[in-house]
Structures are given as structure tokens and as C-alpha cells.
């Protein structure tokens, strides 16, 4: 499995990677959540904080098709809201601290939690879109399923011109 190079038809990139079977939805989303390419799990998905790289720097998979838009932000707001609001209410009920203290504690917690979850959530959404073939990813998915993007195995020490 290791020690082979993968060459995708129509791709000029050649990297030494493991040959992989079809990637499940959960695995593609986890790889995206981890900031890795949903295809190979090795390359970086993000070029900057929320800017998805055009292609994977490891396997050459095209990622520029993604259309995550505002959905990751909505999910982050829902998750953080459901975590922070009950905590605020519990602290208020149990201890009744002054308002300035509540603001001094919960505003930074909310901000940090939102920023910490935003990139992983966007990565998971891109992984979801990639695996399901949504938006511009449908052509790549159809080609993968038809075997057109099936890897050509070449020994790692073999030079391909």
C-alpha cells in the first residue's frame, strides 16, 4: 500500500501517497474538521484562516468548488449559543454575580469558542460537499465513481516523465 505513487488522470501532480478506497462521509467530514484534504487526509485544506486552498498540496484534489458560504457560521452560532446560554443561566441562578463580571467572563468565552469552531466547522462542511458531490464537486465524484480518476500505481523509485 505504501511506497507507491498516485497519478490521477488529468492531473499534473505526482505524490507518494497511500492508495485509498472510497472515502466515507464521516471520514471526509472528520478530515475536513481536522483541516485536512477530504480525499487523501494529508494535505492542508486551508491556505489562510477561512480561505480554502484551490487544490490539495498533497494529492492535487480540487477544493475550489466549495460553496460553504454562511452555513458554518450559522452552525457555530447554534452550537456556541446552546453551550454558553445555559452556562450563563446556571451561573446567574447559582451565584448571581454582577453584570460587569458576567460580561467580562462570557463575552470572551463566546468569542473564543466561536473563533475556535469556525474553521473546523467550515472544513467539515467542505468535506460534506466533497463527499456528496455537491456544487462543483459533482463532476469529480462522478469521475471517481466511474473509475476515470482511478489511481495508476507506479513504484516510488520509478521516474515518470
PDB file of N, CA and C in Angstrom, residues 7-106:
ATOM      1  N   UNK A   7      -1.031   8.726  -9.459  1.00  0.00           N
ATOM      2  CA  UNK A   7      -1.118   9.683 -10.552  1.00  0.00           C
ATOM      3  C   UNK A   7      -2.569   9.680 -10.997  1.00  0.00           C
ATOM      4  N   UNK A   8      -3.219  10.813 -10.906  1.00  0.00           N
ATOM      5  CA  UNK A   8      -4.606  10.913 -11.321  1.00  0.00           C
ATOM      6  C   UNK A   8      -4.647  11.359 -12.772  1.00  0.00           C
ATOM      7  N   UNK A   9      -5.547  10.762 -13.539  1.00  0.00           N
ATOM      8  CA  UNK A   9      -5.697  11.180 -14.923  1.00  0.00           C
ATOM      9  C   UNK A   9      -6.076  12.650 -14.960  1.00  0.00           C
ATOM     10  N   UNK A  10      -5.452  13.394 -15.812  1.00  0.00           N
ATOM     11  CA  UNK A  10      -5.759  14.811 -15.940  1.00  0.00           C
ATOM     12  C   UNK A  10      -5.063  15.659 -14.905  1.00  0.00           C
ATOM     13  N   UNK A  11      -4.248  15.068 -14.056  1.00  0.00           N
ATOM     14  CA  UNK A  11      -3.561  15.818 -13.013  1.00  0.00           C
ATOM     15  C   UNK A  11      -2.069  15.808 -13.292  1.00  0.00           C
ATOM     16  N   UNK A  12      -1.444  16.950 -13.112  1.00  0.00           N
ATOM     17  CA  UNK A  12      -0.008  17.032 -13.332  1.00  0.00           C
ATOM     18  C   UNK A  12       0.762  16.758 -12.049  1.00  0.00           C
ATOM     19  N   UNK A  13       0.046  16.597 -10.937  1.00  0.00           N
ATOM     20  CA  UNK A  13       0.712  16.377  -9.658  1.00  0.00           C
ATOM     21  C   UNK A  13       1.012  14.897  -9.477  1.00  0.00           C
ATOM     22  N   UNK A  14       2.149  14.606  -8.913  1.00  0.00           N
ATOM     23  CA  UNK A  14       2.541  13.236  -8.606  1.00  0.00           C
ATOM     24  C   UNK A  14       3.124  13.246  -7.208  1.00  0.00           C
ATOM     25  N   UNK A  15       2.516  12.524  -6.317  1.00  0.00           N
ATOM     26  CA  UNK A  15       2.986  12.470  -4.939  1.00  0.00           C
ATOM     27  C   UNK A  15       3.036  11.023  -4.486  1.00  0.00           C
ATOM     28  N   UNK A  16       3.921  10.745  -3.564  1.00  0.00           N
ATOM     29  CA  UNK A  16       3.977   9.423  -2.961  1.00  0.00           C
ATOM     30  C   UNK A  16       2.961   9.382  -1.829  1.00  0.00           C
ATOM     31  N   UNK A  17       1.870   8.697  -2.057  1.00  0.00           N
ATOM     32  CA  UNK A  17       0.810   8.591  -1.058  1.00  0.00           C
ATOM     33  C   UNK A  17       0.289   7.164  -1.053  1.00  0.00           C
ATOM     34  N   UNK A  18      -0.465   6.863  -0.030  1.00  0.00           N
ATOM     35  CA  UNK A  18      -1.105   5.552   0.033  1.00  0.00           C
ATOM     36  C   UNK A  18      -2.316   5.553  -0.887  1.00  0.00           C
ATOM     37  N   UNK A  19      -2.566   4.444  -1.534  1.00  0.00           N
ATOM     38  CA  UNK A  19      -3.735   4.318  -2.383  1.00  0.00           C
ATOM     39  C   UNK A  19      -4.926   4.050  -1.476  1.00  0.00           C
ATOM     40  N   UNK A  20      -5.985   4.835  -1.636  1.00  0.00           N
ATOM     41  CA  UNK A  20      -7.109   4.739  -0.723  1.00  0.00           C
ATOM     42  C   UNK A  20      -8.366   4.259  -1.433  1.00  0.00           C
ATOM     43  N   UNK A  21      -9.234   3.623  -0.690  1.00  0.00           N
ATOM     44  CA  UNK A  21     -10.534   3.234  -1.199  1.00  0.00           C
ATOM     45  C   UNK A  21     -11.461   4.447  -1.116  1.00  0.00           C
ATOM     46  N   UNK A  22     -12.711   4.244  -1.446  1.00  0.00           N
ATOM     47  CA  UNK A  22     -13.682   5.320  -1.374  1.00  0.00           C
ATOM     48  C   UNK A  22     -13.758   5.857   0.051  1.00  0.00           C
ATOM     49  N   UNK A  23     -13.812   7.158   0.173  1.00  0.00           N
ATOM     50  CA  UNK A  23     -13.833   7.812   1.480  1.00  0.00           C
ATOM     51  C   UNK A  23     -15.282   7.947   1.940  1.00  0.00           C
ATOM     52  N   UNK A  24     -15.576   7.505   3.153  1.00  0.00           N
ATOM     53  CA  UNK A  24     -16.933   7.600   3.689  1.00  0.00           C
ATOM     54  C   UNK A  24     -17.267   9.045   4.036  1.00  0.00           C
ATOM     55  N   UNK A  25     -18.549   9.318   4.213  1.00  0.00           N
ATOM     56  CA  UNK A  25     -19.000  10.665   4.563  1.00  0.00           C
ATOM     57  C   UNK A  25     -18.413  11.096   5.896  1.00  0.00           C
ATOM     58  N   UNK A  26     -18.459  10.219   6.891  1.00  0.00           N
ATOM     59  CA  UNK A  26     -17.929  10.569   8.212  1.00  0.00           C
ATOM     60  C   UNK A  26     -16.436  10.860   8.149  1.00  0.00           C
ATOM     61  N   UNK A  27     -15.698  10.056   7.392  1.00  0.00           N
ATOM     62  CA  UNK A  27     -14.253  10.260   7.286  1.00  0.00           C
ATOM     63  C   UNK A  27     -13.944  11.554   6.538  1.00  0.00           C
ATOM     64  N   UNK A  28     -14.685  11.851   5.478  1.00  0.00           N
ATOM     65  CA  UNK A  28     -14.468  13.094   4.727  1.00  0.00           C
ATOM     66  C   UNK A  28     -14.749  14.307   5.607  1.00  0.00           C
ATOM     67  N   UNK A  29     -15.814  14.237   6.406  1.00  0.00           N
ATOM     68  CA  UNK A  29     -16.137  15.357   7.295  1.00  0.00           C
ATOM     69  C   UNK A  29     -15.108  15.479   8.414  1.00  0.00           C
ATOM     70  N   UNK A  30     -14.637  14.361   8.952  1.00  0.00           N
ATOM     71  CA  UNK A  30     -13.621  14.418  10.008  1.00  0.00           C
ATOM     72  C   UNK A  30     -12.319  14.992   9.473  1.00  0.00           C
ATOM     73  N   UNK A  31     -11.942  14.569   8.272  1.00  0.00           N
ATOM     74  CA  UNK A  31     -10.731  15.125   7.670  1.00  0.00           C
ATOM     75  C   UNK A  31     -10.883  16.629   7.466  1.00  0.00           C
ATOM     76  N   UNK A  32     -12.050  17.059   6.998  1.00  0.00           N
ATOM     77  CA  UNK A  32     -12.294  18.489   6.836  1.00  0.00           C
ATOM     78  C   UNK A  32     -12.275  19.212   8.166  1.00  0.00           C
ATOM     79  N   UNK A  33     -12.890  18.622   9.190  1.00  0.00           N
ATOM     80  CA  UNK A  33     -12.898  19.213  10.530  1.00  0.00           C
ATOM     81  C   UNK A  33     -11.475  19.368  11.052  1.00  0.00           C
ATOM     82  N   UNK A  34     -10.613  18.433  10.680  1.00  0.00           N
ATOM     83  CA  UNK A  34      -9.208  18.476  11.095  1.00  0.00           C
ATOM     84  C   UNK A  34      -8.362  19.406  10.235  1.00  0.00           C
ATOM     85  N   UNK A  35      -8.968  20.003   9.202  1.00  0.00           N
ATOM     86  CA  UNK A  35      -8.240  20.916   8.325  1.00  0.00           C
ATOM     87  C   UNK A  35      -7.422  20.212   7.265  1.00  0.00           C
ATOM     88  N   UNK A  36      -7.745  18.952   7.002  1.00  0.00           N
ATOM     89  CA  UNK A  36      -7.014  18.161   6.012  1.00  0.00           C
ATOM     90  C   UNK A  36      -7.883  17.946   4.776  1.00  0.00           C
ATOM     91  N   UNK A  37      -7.244  17.565   3.692  1.00  0.00           N
ATOM     92  CA  UNK A  37      -7.939  17.278   2.436  1.00  0.00           C
ATOM     93  C   UNK A  37      -8.908  16.113   2.642  1.00  0.00           C
ATOM     94  N   UNK A  38     -10.164  16.230   2.184  1.00  0.00           N
ATOM     95  CA  UNK A  38     -11.107  15.121   2.359  1.00  0.00           C
ATOM     96  C   UNK A  38     -10.749  13.896   1.519  1.00  0.00           C
ATOM     97  N   UNK A  39      -9.966  14.075   0.486  1.00  0.00           N
ATOM     98  CA  UNK A  39      -9.589  12.961  -0.382  1.00  0.00           C
ATOM     99  C   UNK A  39      -8.464  12.121   0.214  1.00  0.00           C
ATOM    100  N   UNK A  40      -7.340  12.761   0.536  1.00  0.00           N
ATOM    101  CA  UNK A  40      -6.167  11.999   0.987  1.00  0.00           C
ATOM    102  C   UNK A  40      -5.943  12.073   2.498  1.00  0.00           C
ATOM    103  N   UNK A  41      -6.479  13.096   3.161  1.00  0.00           N
ATOM    104  CA  UNK A  41      -6.290  13.239   4.600  1.00  0.00           C
ATOM    105  C   UNK A  41      -4.911  13.726   4.982  1.00  0.00           C
ATOM    106  N   UNK A  42      -4.101  14.126   4.021  1.00  0.00           N
ATOM    107  CA  UNK A  42      -2.731  14.557   4.289  1.00  0.00           C
ATOM    108  C   UNK A  42      -2.529  16.048   4.036  1.00  0.00           C
ATOM    109  N   UNK A  43      -2.973  16.531   2.893  1.00  0.00           N
ATOM    110  CA  UNK A  43      -2.745  17.926   2.514  1.00  0.00           C
ATOM    111  C   UNK A  43      -3.577  18.889   3.336  1.00  0.00           C
ATOM    112  N   UNK A  44      -3.150  20.130   3.371  1.00  0.00           N
ATOM    113  CA  UNK A  44      -3.865  21.159   4.125  1.00  0.00           C
ATOM    114  C   UNK A  44      -5.029  21.700   3.306  1.00  0.00           C
ATOM    115  N   UNK A  45      -6.191  21.834   3.948  1.00  0.00           N
ATOM    116  CA  UNK A  45      -7.367  22.345   3.268  1.00  0.00           C
ATOM    117  C   UNK A  45      -7.357  23.868   3.192  1.00  0.00           C
ATOM    118  N   UNK A  46      -6.797  24.512   4.207  1.00  0.00           N
ATOM    119  CA  UNK A  46      -6.875  25.965   4.287  1.00  0.00           C
ATOM    120  C   UNK A  46      -5.537  26.614   3.977  1.00  0.00           C
ATOM    121  N   UNK A  47      -5.597  27.669   3.163  1.00  0.00           N
ATOM    122  CA  UNK A  47      -4.417  28.469   2.897  1.00  0.00           C
ATOM    123  C   UNK A  47      -4.257  29.558   3.940  1.00  0.00           C
ATOM    124  N   UNK A  48      -5.377  30.098   4.379  1.00  0.00           N
ATOM    125  CA  UNK A  48      -5.433  31.078   5.456  1.00  0.00           C
ATOM    126  C   UNK A  48      -6.553  30.657   6.396  1.00  0.00           C
ATOM    127  N   UNK A  49      -6.883  31.511   7.361  1.00  0.00           N
ATOM    128  CA  UNK A  49      -7.828  31.113   8.413  1.00  0.00           C
ATOM    129  C   UNK A  49      -9.116  30.503   7.857  1.00  0.00           C
ATOM    130  N   UNK A  50      -9.822  31.204   6.985  1.00  0.00           N
ATOM    131  CA  UNK A  50     -11.057  30.672   6.417  1.00  0.00           C
ATOM    132  C   UNK A  50     -11.000  30.552   4.900  1.00  0.00           C
ATOM    133  N   UNK A  51      -9.839  30.709   4.315  1.00  0.00           N
ATOM    134  CA  UNK A  51      -9.666  30.633   2.862  1.00  0.00           C
ATOM    135  C   UNK A  51      -9.274  29.208   2.487  1.00  0.00           C
ATOM    136  N   UNK A  52     -10.179  28.529   1.780  1.00  0.00           N
ATOM    137  CA  UNK A  52      -9.910  27.159   1.351  1.00  0.00           C
ATOM    138  C   UNK A  52      -8.911  27.195   0.199  1.00  0.00           C
ATOM    139  N   UNK A  53      -7.910  26.338   0.263  1.00  0.00           N
ATOM    140  CA  UNK A  53      -6.907  26.252  -0.803  1.00  0.00           C
ATOM    141  C   UNK A  53      -7.574  25.805  -2.098  1.00  0.00           C
ATOM    142  N   UNK A  54      -7.043  26.246  -3.213  1.00  0.00           N
ATOM    143  CA  UNK A  54      -7.604  25.872  -4.513  1.00  0.00           C
ATOM    144  C   UNK A  54      -7.501  24.383  -4.787  1.00  0.00           C
ATOM    145  N   UNK A  55      -6.350  23.805  -4.460  1.00  0.00           N
ATOM    146  CA  UNK A  55      -6.139  22.367  -4.620  1.00  0.00           C
ATOM    147  C   UNK A  55      -5.363  21.855  -3.415  1.00  0.00           C
ATOM    148  N   UNK A  56      -5.470  20.574  -3.190  1.00  0.00           N
ATOM    149  CA  UNK A  56      -4.714  19.942  -2.105  1.00  0.00           C
ATOM    150  C   UNK A  56      -3.237  19.961  -2.464  1.00  0.00           C
ATOM    151  N   UNK A  57      -2.401  20.359  -1.534  1.00  0.00           N
ATOM    152  CA  UNK A  57      -0.965  20.410  -1.799  1.00  0.00           C
ATOM    153  C   UNK A  57      -0.309  19.031  -1.758  1.00  0.00           C
ATOM    154  N   UNK A  58      -1.082  18.003  -1.438  1.00  0.00           N
ATOM    155  CA  UNK A  58      -0.529  16.646  -1.362  1.00  0.00           C
ATOM    156  C   UNK A  58      -0.990  15.773  -2.525  1.00  0.00           C
ATOM    157  N   UNK A  59      -2.298  15.738  -2.792  1.00  0.00           N
ATOM    158  CA  UNK A  59      -2.814  14.844  -3.836  1.00  0.00           C
ATOM    159  C   UNK A  59      -3.330  15.577  -5.069  1.00  0.00           C
ATOM    160  N   UNK A  60      -3.461  16.903  -4.991  1.00  0.00           N
ATOM    161  CA  UNK A  60      -3.915  17.667  -6.144  1.00  0.00           C
ATOM    162  C   UNK A  60      -5.421  17.741  -6.307  1.00  0.00           C
ATOM    163  N   UNK A  61      -6.202  17.220  -5.355  1.00  0.00           N
ATOM    164  CA  UNK A  61      -7.662  17.281  -5.440  1.00  0.00           C
ATOM    165  C   UNK A  61      -8.116  18.736  -5.476  1.00  0.00           C
ATOM    166  N   UNK A  62      -9.039  19.047  -6.371  1.00  0.00           N
ATOM    167  CA  UNK A  62      -9.553  20.408  -6.493  1.00  0.00           C
ATOM    168  C   UNK A  62     -10.532  20.686  -5.358  1.00  0.00           C
ATOM    169  N   UNK A  63     -10.268  21.739  -4.603  1.00  0.00           N
ATOM    170  CA  UNK A  63     -11.131  22.114  -3.484  1.00  0.00           C
ATOM    171  C   UNK A  63     -11.822  23.450  -3.714  1.00  0.00           C
ATOM    172  N   UNK A  64     -11.477  24.131  -4.805  1.00  0.00           N
ATOM    173  CA  UNK A  64     -12.019  25.468  -5.032  1.00  0.00           C
ATOM    174  C   UNK A  64     -13.506  25.461  -5.356  1.00  0.00           C
ATOM    175  N   UNK A  65     -14.095  24.288  -5.565  1.00  0.00           N
ATOM    176  CA  UNK A  65     -15.523  24.206  -5.879  1.00  0.00           C
ATOM    177  C   UNK A  65     -16.417  24.486  -4.674  1.00  0.00           C
ATOM    178  N   UNK A  66     -15.866  24.461  -3.489  1.00  0.00           N
ATOM    179  CA  UNK A  66     -16.677  24.544  -2.272  1.00  0.00           C
ATOM    180  C   UNK A  66     -17.527  25.806  -2.234  1.00  0.00           C
ATOM    181  N   UNK A  67     -18.719  25.668  -1.688  1.00  0.00           N
ATOM    182  CA  UNK A  67     -19.638  26.789  -1.507  1.00  0.00           C
ATOM    183  C   UNK A  67     -20.210  26.719  -0.089  1.00  0.00           C
ATOM    184  N   UNK A  68     -19.334  26.815   0.892  1.00  0.00           N
ATOM    185  CA  UNK A  68     -19.778  26.727   2.282  1.00  0.00           C
ATOM    186  C   UNK A  68     -20.562  27.972   2.682  1.00  0.00           C
ATOM    187  N   UNK A  69     -20.199  29.132   2.134  1.00  0.00           N
ATOM    188  CA  UNK A  69     -20.868  30.405   2.379  1.00  0.00           C
ATOM    189  C   UNK A  69     -21.051  30.665   3.872  1.00  0.00           C
ATOM    190  N   UNK A  70     -22.290  30.926   4.305  1.00  0.00           N
ATOM    191  CA  UNK A  70     -22.556  31.297   5.695  1.00  0.00           C
ATOM    192  C   UNK A  70     -22.964  30.115   6.573  1.00  0.00           C
ATOM    193  N   UNK A  71     -23.126  28.941   6.002  1.00  0.00           N
ATOM    194  CA  UNK A  71     -23.604  27.800   6.775  1.00  0.00           C
ATOM    195  C   UNK A  71     -22.717  27.463   7.971  1.00  0.00           C
ATOM    196  N   UNK A  72     -21.377  27.462   7.835  1.00  0.00           N
ATOM    197  CA  UNK A  72     -20.547  27.191   9.013  1.00  0.00           C
ATOM    198  C   UNK A  72     -20.775  28.199  10.141  1.00  0.00           C
ATOM    199  N   UNK A  73     -20.945  29.465   9.795  1.00  0.00           N
ATOM    200  CA  UNK A  73     -21.183  30.479  10.823  1.00  0.00           C
ATOM    201  C   UNK A  73     -22.513  30.234  11.533  1.00  0.00           C
ATOM    202  N   UNK A  74     -23.536  29.839  10.788  1.00  0.00           N
ATOM    203  CA  UNK A  74     -24.824  29.534  11.420  1.00  0.00           C
ATOM    204  C   UNK A  74     -24.695  28.356  12.378  1.00  0.00           C
ATOM    205  N   UNK A  75     -23.996  27.318  11.954  1.00  0.00           N
ATOM    206  CA  UNK A  75     -23.806  26.161  12.835  1.00  0.00           C
ATOM    207  C   UNK A  75     -23.034  26.532  14.093  1.00  0.00           C
ATOM    208  N   UNK A  76     -21.991  27.338  13.933  1.00  0.00           N
ATOM    209  CA  UNK A  76     -21.199  27.763  15.094  1.00  0.00           C
ATOM    210  C   UNK A  76     -22.060  28.573  16.052  1.00  0.00           C
ATOM    211  N   UNK A  77     -22.887  29.473  15.522  1.00  0.00           N
ATOM    212  CA  UNK A  77     -23.761  30.269  16.394  1.00  0.00           C
ATOM    213  C   UNK A  77     -24.720  29.379  17.177  1.00  0.00           C
ATOM    214  N   UNK A  78     -25.271  28.377  16.516  1.00  0.00           N
ATOM    215  CA  UNK A  78     -26.203  27.470  17.196  1.00  0.00           C
ATOM    216  C   UNK A  78     -25.480  26.679  18.289  1.00  0.00           C
ATOM    217  N   UNK A  79     -24.326  26.120  17.966  1.00  0.00           N
ATOM    218  CA  UNK A  79     -23.590  25.301  18.938  1.00  0.00           C
ATOM    219  C   UNK A  79     -23.120  26.139  20.117  1.00  0.00           C
ATOM    220  N   UNK A  80     -22.468  27.258  19.837  1.00  0.00           N
ATOM    221  CA  UNK A  80     -21.954  28.107  20.915  1.00  0.00           C
ATOM    222  C   UNK A  80     -23.109  28.663  21.744  1.00  0.00           C
ATOM    223  N   UNK A  81     -24.176  29.060  21.092  1.00  0.00           N
ATOM    224  CA  UNK A  81     -25.341  29.557  21.825  1.00  0.00           C
ATOM    225  C   UNK A  81     -25.925  28.514  22.762  1.00  0.00           C
ATOM    226  N   UNK A  82     -25.981  27.267  22.292  1.00  0.00           N
ATOM    227  CA  UNK A  82     -26.529  26.203  23.137  1.00  0.00           C
ATOM    228  C   UNK A  82     -25.583  25.786  24.257  1.00  0.00           C
ATOM    229  N   UNK A  83     -24.324  26.142  24.155  1.00  0.00           N
ATOM    230  CA  UNK A  83     -23.386  25.858  25.239  1.00  0.00           C
ATOM    231  C   UNK A  83     -23.271  27.024  26.221  1.00  0.00           C
ATOM    232  N   UNK A  84     -23.193  28.234  25.698  1.00  0.00           N
ATOM    233  CA  UNK A  84     -22.933  29.405  26.538  1.00  0.00           C
ATOM    234  C   UNK A  84     -24.183  29.868  27.286  1.00  0.00           C
ATOM    235  N   UNK A  85     -25.320  29.922  26.627  1.00  0.00           N
ATOM    236  CA  UNK A  85     -26.534  30.442  27.283  1.00  0.00           C
ATOM    237  C   UNK A  85     -26.924  29.611  28.503  1.00  0.00           C
ATOM    238  N   UNK A  86     -26.969  28.284  28.436  1.00  0.00           N
ATOM    239  CA  UNK A  86     -27.272  27.531  29.662  1.00  0.00           C
ATOM    240  C   UNK A  86     -26.230  27.748  30.762  1.00  0.00           C
ATOM    241  N   UNK A  87     -24.965  27.897  30.374  1.00  0.00           N
ATOM    242  CA  UNK A  87     -23.930  28.158  31.379  1.00  0.00           C
ATOM    243  C   UNK A  87     -24.152  29.512  32.048  1.00  0.00           C
ATOM    244  N   UNK A  88     -24.495  30.513  31.258  1.00  0.00           N
ATOM    245  CA  UNK A  88     -24.784  31.842  31.819  1.00  0.00           C
ATOM    246  C   UNK A  88     -25.961  31.759  32.785  1.00  0.00           C
ATOM    247  N   UNK A  89     -27.011  31.077  32.370  1.00  0.00           N
ATOM    248  CA  UNK A  89     -28.195  30.960  33.226  1.00  0.00           C
ATOM    249  C   UNK A  89     -27.888  30.183  34.502  1.00  0.00           C
ATOM    250  N   UNK A  90     -27.083  29.140  34.408  1.00  0.00           N
ATOM    251  CA  UNK A  90     -26.732  28.362  35.598  1.00  0.00           C
ATOM    252  C   UNK A  90     -25.915  29.193  36.575  1.00  0.00           C
ATOM    253  N   UNK A  91     -24.940  29.945  36.067  1.00  0.00           N
ATOM    254  CA  UNK A  91     -24.121  30.797  36.937  1.00  0.00           C
ATOM    255  C   UNK A  91     -24.977  31.898  37.549  1.00  0.00           C
ATOM    256  N   UNK A  92     -25.852  32.484  36.765  1.00  0.00           N
ATOM    257  CA  UNK A  92     -26.726  33.551  37.267  1.00  0.00           C
ATOM    258  C   UNK A  92     -27.644  33.024  38.366  1.00  0.00           C
ATOM    259  N   UNK A  93     -28.192  31.845  38.155  1.00  0.00           N
ATOM    260  CA  UNK A  93     -29.098  31.262  39.143  1.00  0.00           C
ATOM    261  C   UNK A  93     -28.366  30.864  40.420  1.00  0.00           C
ATOM    262  N   UNK A  94     -27.206  30.270  40.286  1.00  0.00           N
ATOM    263  CA  UNK A  94     -26.485  29.755  41.449  1.00  0.00           C
ATOM    264  C   UNK A  94     -25.759  30.844  42.238  1.00  0.00           C
ATOM    265  N   UNK A  95     -25.148  31.810  41.554  1.00  0.00           N
ATOM    266  CA  UNK A  95     -24.272  32.767  42.244  1.00  0.00           C
ATOM    267  C   UNK A  95     -24.708  34.222  42.149  1.00  0.00           C
ATOM    268  N   UNK A  96     -25.513  34.578  41.186  1.00  0.00           N
ATOM    269  CA  UNK A  96     -25.980  35.953  40.958  1.00  0.00           C
ATOM    270  C   UNK A  96     -24.830  36.968  40.967  1.00  0.00           C
ATOM    271  N   UNK A  97     -23.814  36.776  40.111  1.00  0.00           N
ATOM    272  CA  UNK A  97     -22.705  37.740  40.072  1.00  0.00           C
ATOM    273  C   UNK A  97     -23.157  39.051  39.426  1.00  0.00           C
ATOM    274  N   UNK A  98     -22.399  40.126  39.625  1.00  0.00           N
ATOM    275  CA  UNK A  98     -22.758  41.395  38.992  1.00  0.00           C
ATOM    276  C   UNK A  98     -22.673  41.290  37.459  1.00  0.00           C
ATOM    277  N   UNK A  99     -23.392  42.169  36.801  1.00  0.00           N
ATOM    278  CA  UNK A  99     -23.459  42.145  35.341  1.00  0.00           C
ATOM    279  C   UNK A  99     -22.078  42.339  34.715  1.00  0.00           C
ATOM    280  N   UNK A 100     -21.271  43.255  35.263  1.00  0.00           N
ATOM    281  CA  UNK A 100     -19.946  43.502  34.685  1.00  0.00           C
ATOM    282  C   UNK A 100     -19.083  42.242  34.700  1.00  0.00           C
ATOM    283  N   UNK A 101     -19.233  41.431  35.762  1.00  0.00           N
ATOM    284  CA  UNK A 101     -18.461  40.196  35.846  1.00  0.00           C
ATOM    285  C   UNK A 101     -18.960  39.164  34.821  1.00  0.00           C
ATOM    286  N   UNK A 102     -20.269  39.097  34.686  1.00  0.00           N
ATOM    287  CA  UNK A 102     -20.844  38.198  33.673  1.00  0.00           C
ATOM    288  C   UNK A 102     -20.331  38.563  32.279  1.00  0.00           C
ATOM    289  N   UNK A 103     -20.356  39.857  31.969  1.00  0.00           N
ATOM    290  CA  UNK A 103     -19.877  40.306  30.660  1.00  0.00           C
ATOM    291  C   UNK A 103     -18.382  40.053  30.492  1.00  0.00           C
ATOM    292  N   UNK A 104     -17.623  40.302  31.552  1.00  0.00           N
ATOM    293  CA  UNK A 104     -16.171  40.116  31.481  1.00  0.00           C
ATOM    294  C   UNK A 104     -15.794  38.651  31.268  1.00  0.00           C
ATOM    295  N   UNK A 105     -16.628  37.742  31.728  1.00  0.00           N
ATOM    296  CA  UNK A 105     -16.332  36.320  31.574  1.00  0.00           C
ATOM    297  C   UNK A 105     -16.926  35.759  30.281  1.00  0.00           C
ATOM    298  N   UNK A 106     -18.214  36.005  30.049  1.00  0.00           N
ATOM    299  CA  UNK A 106     -18.913  35.299  28.979  1.00  0.00           C
ATOM    300  C   UNK A 106     -18.674  35.864  27.584  1.00  0.00           C
TER     301      UNK A 106
END
